[in-house]
Amino acid sequence: MALAIFDLDNTLLAGDSDHAWGEFLVEQGLVNRATYKQANDKFYQDYLHGTLDIYAYQTFALEPLTRFEPEQLVQLHQQFMQLKIAPIMLSKAIDLLAQHRQAGDFLLIITATNRFVTGPIAELLGVDDILATEPEVIDGRYTGNLIGTPCFQEGKVVRLNQWLDDHDHDLSGSYFYSDSRNDIPLLERVDHPVAVDADAALAEHALAQGWSLISLR
C-alpha cells in the first residue's frame, strides 16, 4: 500500500475552496461586502504569489466562524457545498482518486485550508484521511484561534511527519499531487511528485526536476 497524497484547492478542485468560502460569506450578506471581499481577494493573490502570511490569513478566515452556533455553520456549509463546491468538482480528479483506491493505496488530502471548510469536501471525495489547518473549538464553538502548525508550505511537511509518526505508513512509493509553488517542500519529499495544472513557478521547477506534469481540467 502506497501513500497517495493530494492537495485539494486547484488540484482536486477547479478552484480554491478557502477563497470560495469567503465569496460565499460575502454573497450571503454575512460579512461586510466591500471590505471582506477586498481582503479575501488580496490574501488569495498573496497565496498565488507565494507570499501569504498564513497566520494573518487564518485570523481573517476563522473570525466569521466565531459568530455562529454549530447548527448554523452546518447549514451554511451545506449551502456552500451546493453553490460553490459542486460546480468546481472535477471528473478527472474523481477518476484519479479511483485509480489509486483500486491500486490499494491510502488516499490522504493535505491542505492549507482549514478543516471546517475542507472536512466535508474530503468526505464527499471519499479519501481515507485529511490533514488541514486546524481551528480551535471550545464547547462546540470556534474561537478564531489555530491549533498546532498551519498546514502550509513547510508546515505540510511538519504535519505529515507528525501524522506518519502516529500511523503505519511511510513515504516509500508515495505520490503527491499539487498545483502550487507553495507545495514544493512536500513534493520534494515523495517518490512520485506530480504537478497538476501547475502555476508558473511550480511548472518551471517540475520541468527542471523531471517531475510529471498532468492536467485534471
CSV table of C-alpha atoms in Angstrom, one decimal:
chain,number,residue,atom,x,y,z
A,1,MET,CA,0.0,0.0,0.0
A,2,ALA,CA,1.5,3.3,-1.1
A,3,LEU,CA,0.6,6.7,0.3
A,4,ALA,CA,-1.2,8.8,-2.3
A,5,ILE,CA,-1.3,12.4,-1.1
A,6,PHE,CA,-3.3,15.1,-2.8
A,7,ASP,CA,-3.5,18.9,-2.4
A,8,LEU,CA,-7.2,20.0,-2.6
A,9,ASP,CA,-7.6,23.5,-4.0
A,10,ASN,CA,-6.9,24.0,-7.7
A,11,THR,CA,-5.7,20.3,-7.7
A,12,LEU,CA,-8.7,18.0,-7.0
A,13,LEU,CA,-11.0,21.0,-7.4
A,14,ALA,CA,-11.1,23.5,-10.2
A,15,GLY,CA,-10.9,26.4,-7.8
A,16,ASP,CA,-10.0,27.3,-4.2
A,17,SER,CA,-12.4,26.3,-1.5
A,18,ASP,CA,-10.9,28.8,1.0
A,19,HIS,CA,-11.4,31.8,-1.3
A,20,ALA,CA,-14.8,30.4,-2.3
A,21,TRP,CA,-15.9,30.3,1.3
A,22,GLY,CA,-15.1,33.9,1.6
A,23,GLU,CA,-17.0,34.7,-1.5
A,24,PHE,CA,-20.0,32.7,-0.2
A,25,LEU,CA,-20.0,34.7,3.0
A,26,VAL,CA,-20.0,37.9,1.0
A,27,GLU,CA,-22.8,36.8,-1.3
A,28,GLN,CA,-24.9,35.7,1.7
A,29,GLY,CA,-24.5,39.1,3.3
A,30,LEU,CA,-22.8,37.6,6.4
A,31,VAL,CA,-19.8,39.8,6.2
A,32,ASN,CA,-19.1,43.4,5.0
A,33,ARG,CA,-19.3,43.1,1.3
A,34,ALA,CA,-16.7,45.7,0.3
A,35,THR,CA,-14.0,45.3,3.0
A,36,TYR,CA,-14.2,41.5,3.3
A,37,LYS,CA,-14.1,40.8,-0.4
A,38,GLN,CA,-11.1,43.1,-0.8
A,39,ALA,CA,-9.2,41.4,1.9
A,40,ASN,CA,-10.2,37.9,0.8
A,41,ASP,CA,-9.0,38.7,-2.8
A,42,LYS,CA,-5.8,40.2,-1.5
A,43,PHE,CA,-4.9,37.2,0.6
A,44,TYR,CA,-5.7,34.9,-2.3
A,45,GLN,CA,-3.3,36.8,-4.6
A,46,ASP,CA,-0.6,36.6,-1.9
A,47,TYR,CA,-1.2,32.8,-1.8
A,48,LEU,CA,-0.8,32.6,-5.5
A,49,HIS,CA,2.4,34.6,-5.4
A,50,GLY,CA,3.9,32.5,-2.6
A,51,THR,CA,3.9,35.4,-0.2
A,52,LEU,CA,0.9,34.7,2.1
A,53,ASP,CA,1.2,35.4,5.8
A,54,ILE,CA,-0.6,32.2,6.9
A,55,TYR,CA,-1.2,33.4,10.4
A,56,ALA,CA,-2.7,36.8,9.3
A,57,TYR,CA,-4.9,35.0,6.8
A,58,GLN,CA,-6.1,32.4,9.3
A,59,THR,CA,-7.0,35.2,11.8
A,60,PHE,CA,-9.1,36.8,9.0
A,61,ALA,CA,-10.6,33.5,7.7
A,62,LEU,CA,-11.5,32.0,11.1
A,63,GLU,CA,-13.1,35.1,12.7
A,64,PRO,CA,-16.5,34.7,10.9
A,65,LEU,CA,-16.8,31.1,12.3
A,66,THR,CA,-16.9,32.5,15.8
A,67,ARG,CA,-20.2,34.4,15.1
A,68,PHE,CA,-22.4,31.3,14.6
A,69,GLU,CA,-23.8,28.4,16.5
A,70,PRO,CA,-22.6,25.0,15.3
A,71,GLU,CA,-26.0,24.2,13.9
A,72,GLN,CA,-26.0,27.4,11.8
A,73,LEU,CA,-22.5,26.5,10.5
A,74,VAL,CA,-23.6,23.1,9.4
A,75,GLN,CA,-26.5,24.6,7.4
A,76,LEU,CA,-24.2,27.3,5.9
A,77,HIS,CA,-21.7,24.7,4.8
A,78,GLN,CA,-24.4,22.6,3.2
A,79,GLN,CA,-25.4,25.6,1.1
A,80,PHE,CA,-21.7,26.3,0.4
A,81,MET,CA,-21.2,22.8,-0.9
A,82,GLN,CA,-24.2,23.2,-3.3
A,83,LEU,CA,-23.4,26.7,-4.5
A,84,LYS,CA,-19.6,26.8,-4.6
A,85,ILE,CA,-18.1,23.3,-4.4
A,86,ALA,CA,-20.4,21.2,-6.7
A,87,PRO,CA,-19.6,23.5,-9.7
A,88,ILE,CA,-15.8,23.0,-9.3
A,89,MET,CA,-15.7,19.2,-8.9
A,90,LEU,CA,-13.6,17.6,-11.5
A,91,SER,CA,-14.5,14.2,-13.1
A,92,LYS,CA,-10.8,13.5,-13.9
A,93,ALA,CA,-9.9,14.1,-10.2
A,94,ILE,CA,-12.6,11.6,-9.2
A,95,ASP,CA,-11.1,9.1,-11.7
A,96,LEU,CA,-7.6,9.7,-10.3
A,97,LEU,CA,-8.7,9.0,-6.8
A,98,ALA,CA,-10.5,5.9,-8.0
A,99,GLN,CA,-7.3,4.6,-9.7
A,100,HIS,CA,-5.3,4.9,-6.5
A,101,ARG,CA,-8.1,3.4,-4.5
A,102,GLN,CA,-8.2,0.4,-6.8
A,103,ALA,CA,-4.5,0.0,-6.6
A,104,GLY,CA,-4.9,-0.3,-2.8
A,105,ASP,CA,-3.2,3.0,-2.0
A,106,PHE,CA,-4.0,5.1,1.1
A,107,LEU,CA,-5.6,8.4,0.0
A,108,LEU,CA,-4.7,11.4,2.0
A,109,ILE,CA,-5.6,15.0,1.3
A,110,ILE,CA,-3.2,17.6,2.8
A,111,THR,CA,-4.5,21.2,2.5
A,112,ALA,CA,-3.7,24.6,3.9
A,113,THR,CA,-7.4,25.4,4.1
A,114,ASN,CA,-9.0,24.9,7.5
A,115,ARG,CA,-10.8,21.7,8.5
A,116,PHE,CA,-14.2,23.4,8.8
A,117,VAL,CA,-14.2,24.2,5.1
A,118,THR,CA,-12.4,21.0,3.8
A,119,GLY,CA,-13.6,18.2,6.1
A,120,PRO,CA,-16.9,17.7,4.3
A,121,ILE,CA,-15.2,18.0,0.9
A,122,ALA,CA,-12.8,15.3,1.8
A,123,GLU,CA,-15.7,13.1,3.0
A,124,LEU,CA,-17.5,13.7,-0.3
A,125,LEU,CA,-14.4,12.7,-2.3
A,126,GLY,CA,-14.1,9.5,-0.2
A,127,VAL,CA,-10.5,9.8,0.8
A,128,ASP,CA,-9.1,7.9,3.8
A,129,ASP,CA,-7.9,10.9,5.8
A,130,ILE,CA,-7.2,14.6,5.7
A,131,LEU,CA,-4.6,16.9,7.1
A,132,ALA,CA,-5.8,20.5,7.2
A,133,THR,CA,-5.1,23.7,9.2
A,134,GLU,CA,-6.9,23.1,12.5
A,135,PRO,CA,-9.1,25.7,14.0
A,136,GLU,CA,-9.6,25.7,17.8
A,137,VAL,CA,-13.1,24.6,19.0
A,138,ILE,CA,-14.1,25.0,22.7
A,139,ASP,CA,-17.5,23.9,23.9
A,140,GLY,CA,-18.6,23.4,20.3
A,141,ARG,CA,-17.8,27.0,19.3
A,142,TYR,CA,-14.9,28.2,17.1
A,143,THR,CA,-12.6,30.5,18.9
A,144,GLY,CA,-10.9,32.1,15.9
A,145,ASN,CA,-7.5,30.6,17.0
A,146,LEU,CA,-5.4,27.8,15.5
A,147,ILE,CA,-4.2,24.6,17.0
A,148,GLY,CA,-0.7,23.4,16.1
A,149,THR,CA,1.2,24.1,12.9
A,150,PRO,CA,-0.7,25.5,9.9
A,151,CYS,CA,-0.7,23.0,7.1
A,152,PHE,CA,1.1,25.4,4.7
A,153,GLN,CA,4.4,25.3,2.8
A,154,GLU,CA,7.0,23.6,5.1
A,155,GLY,CA,4.1,23.2,7.6
A,156,LYS,CA,2.7,20.5,5.4
A,157,VAL,CA,5.9,18.5,5.8
A,158,VAL,CA,5.8,19.0,9.6
A,159,ARG,CA,2.2,17.9,9.8
A,160,LEU,CA,2.8,14.9,7.5
A,161,ASN,CA,5.8,13.8,9.6
A,162,GLN,CA,3.7,14.1,12.7
A,163,TRP,CA,0.9,12.0,11.0
A,164,LEU,CA,3.4,9.4,9.9
A,165,ASP,CA,4.7,9.0,13.5
A,166,ASP,CA,1.1,8.1,14.5
A,167,HIS,CA,0.2,5.8,11.6
A,168,ASP,CA,1.5,2.7,10.0
A,169,HIS,CA,2.6,4.3,6.8
A,170,ASP,CA,5.8,5.7,5.3
A,171,LEU,CA,6.8,7.6,2.1
A,172,SER,CA,8.1,4.5,0.2
A,173,GLY,CA,6.4,4.6,-3.2
A,174,SER,CA,4.5,7.7,-2.2
A,175,TYR,CA,2.8,10.2,-4.5
A,176,PHE,CA,1.9,13.8,-4.1
A,177,TYR,CA,-0.2,15.8,-6.5
A,178,SER,CA,-0.3,19.6,-6.3
A,179,ASP,CA,-0.8,22.7,-8.4
A,180,SER,CA,1.1,25.2,-6.3
A,181,ARG,CA,4.6,26.5,-5.7
A,182,ASN,CA,3.7,26.6,-2.0
A,183,ASP,CA,3.9,22.7,-2.1
A,184,ILE,CA,7.4,22.3,-3.5
A,185,PRO,CA,8.8,21.4,0.0
A,186,LEU,CA,6.5,18.4,0.2
A,187,LEU,CA,6.7,17.5,-3.5
A,188,GLU,CA,10.5,17.1,-3.0
A,189,ARG,CA,10.0,14.5,-0.3
A,190,VAL,CA,7.8,12.0,-2.0
A,191,ASP,CA,8.9,9.3,-4.5
A,192,HIS,CA,6.4,10.4,-7.2
A,193,PRO,CA,5.9,14.2,-7.3
A,194,VAL,CA,3.2,15.2,-9.8
A,195,ALA,CA,2.5,18.8,-10.8
A,196,VAL,CA,-1.2,19.2,-11.6
A,197,ASP,CA,-2.4,22.2,-13.7
A,198,ALA,CA,0.6,23.8,-12.1
A,199,ASP,CA,1.2,27.5,-11.5
A,200,ALA,CA,4.2,29.0,-13.5
A,201,ALA,CA,6.7,28.7,-10.7
A,202,LEU,CA,5.8,25.0,-10.0
A,203,ALA,CA,5.7,24.2,-13.7
A,204,GLU,CA,9.2,25.6,-14.2
A,205,HIS,CA,10.5,23.7,-11.1
A,206,ALA,CA,8.8,20.5,-12.2
A,207,LEU,CA,10.3,20.6,-15.6
A,208,ALA,CA,13.8,21.2,-14.2
A,209,GLN,CA,13.4,18.3,-11.8
A,210,GLY,CA,11.9,15.9,-14.4
A,211,TRP,CA,8.7,15.6,-12.5
A,212,SER,CA,5.4,14.5,-14.1
A,213,LEU,CA,3.0,17.3,-15.2
A,214,ILE,CA,-0.6,16.5,-15.7
A,215,SER,CA,-4.0,18.2,-16.1
A,216,LEU,CA,-7.2,17.3,-14.5
A,217,ARG,CA,-9.2,20.1,-16.2
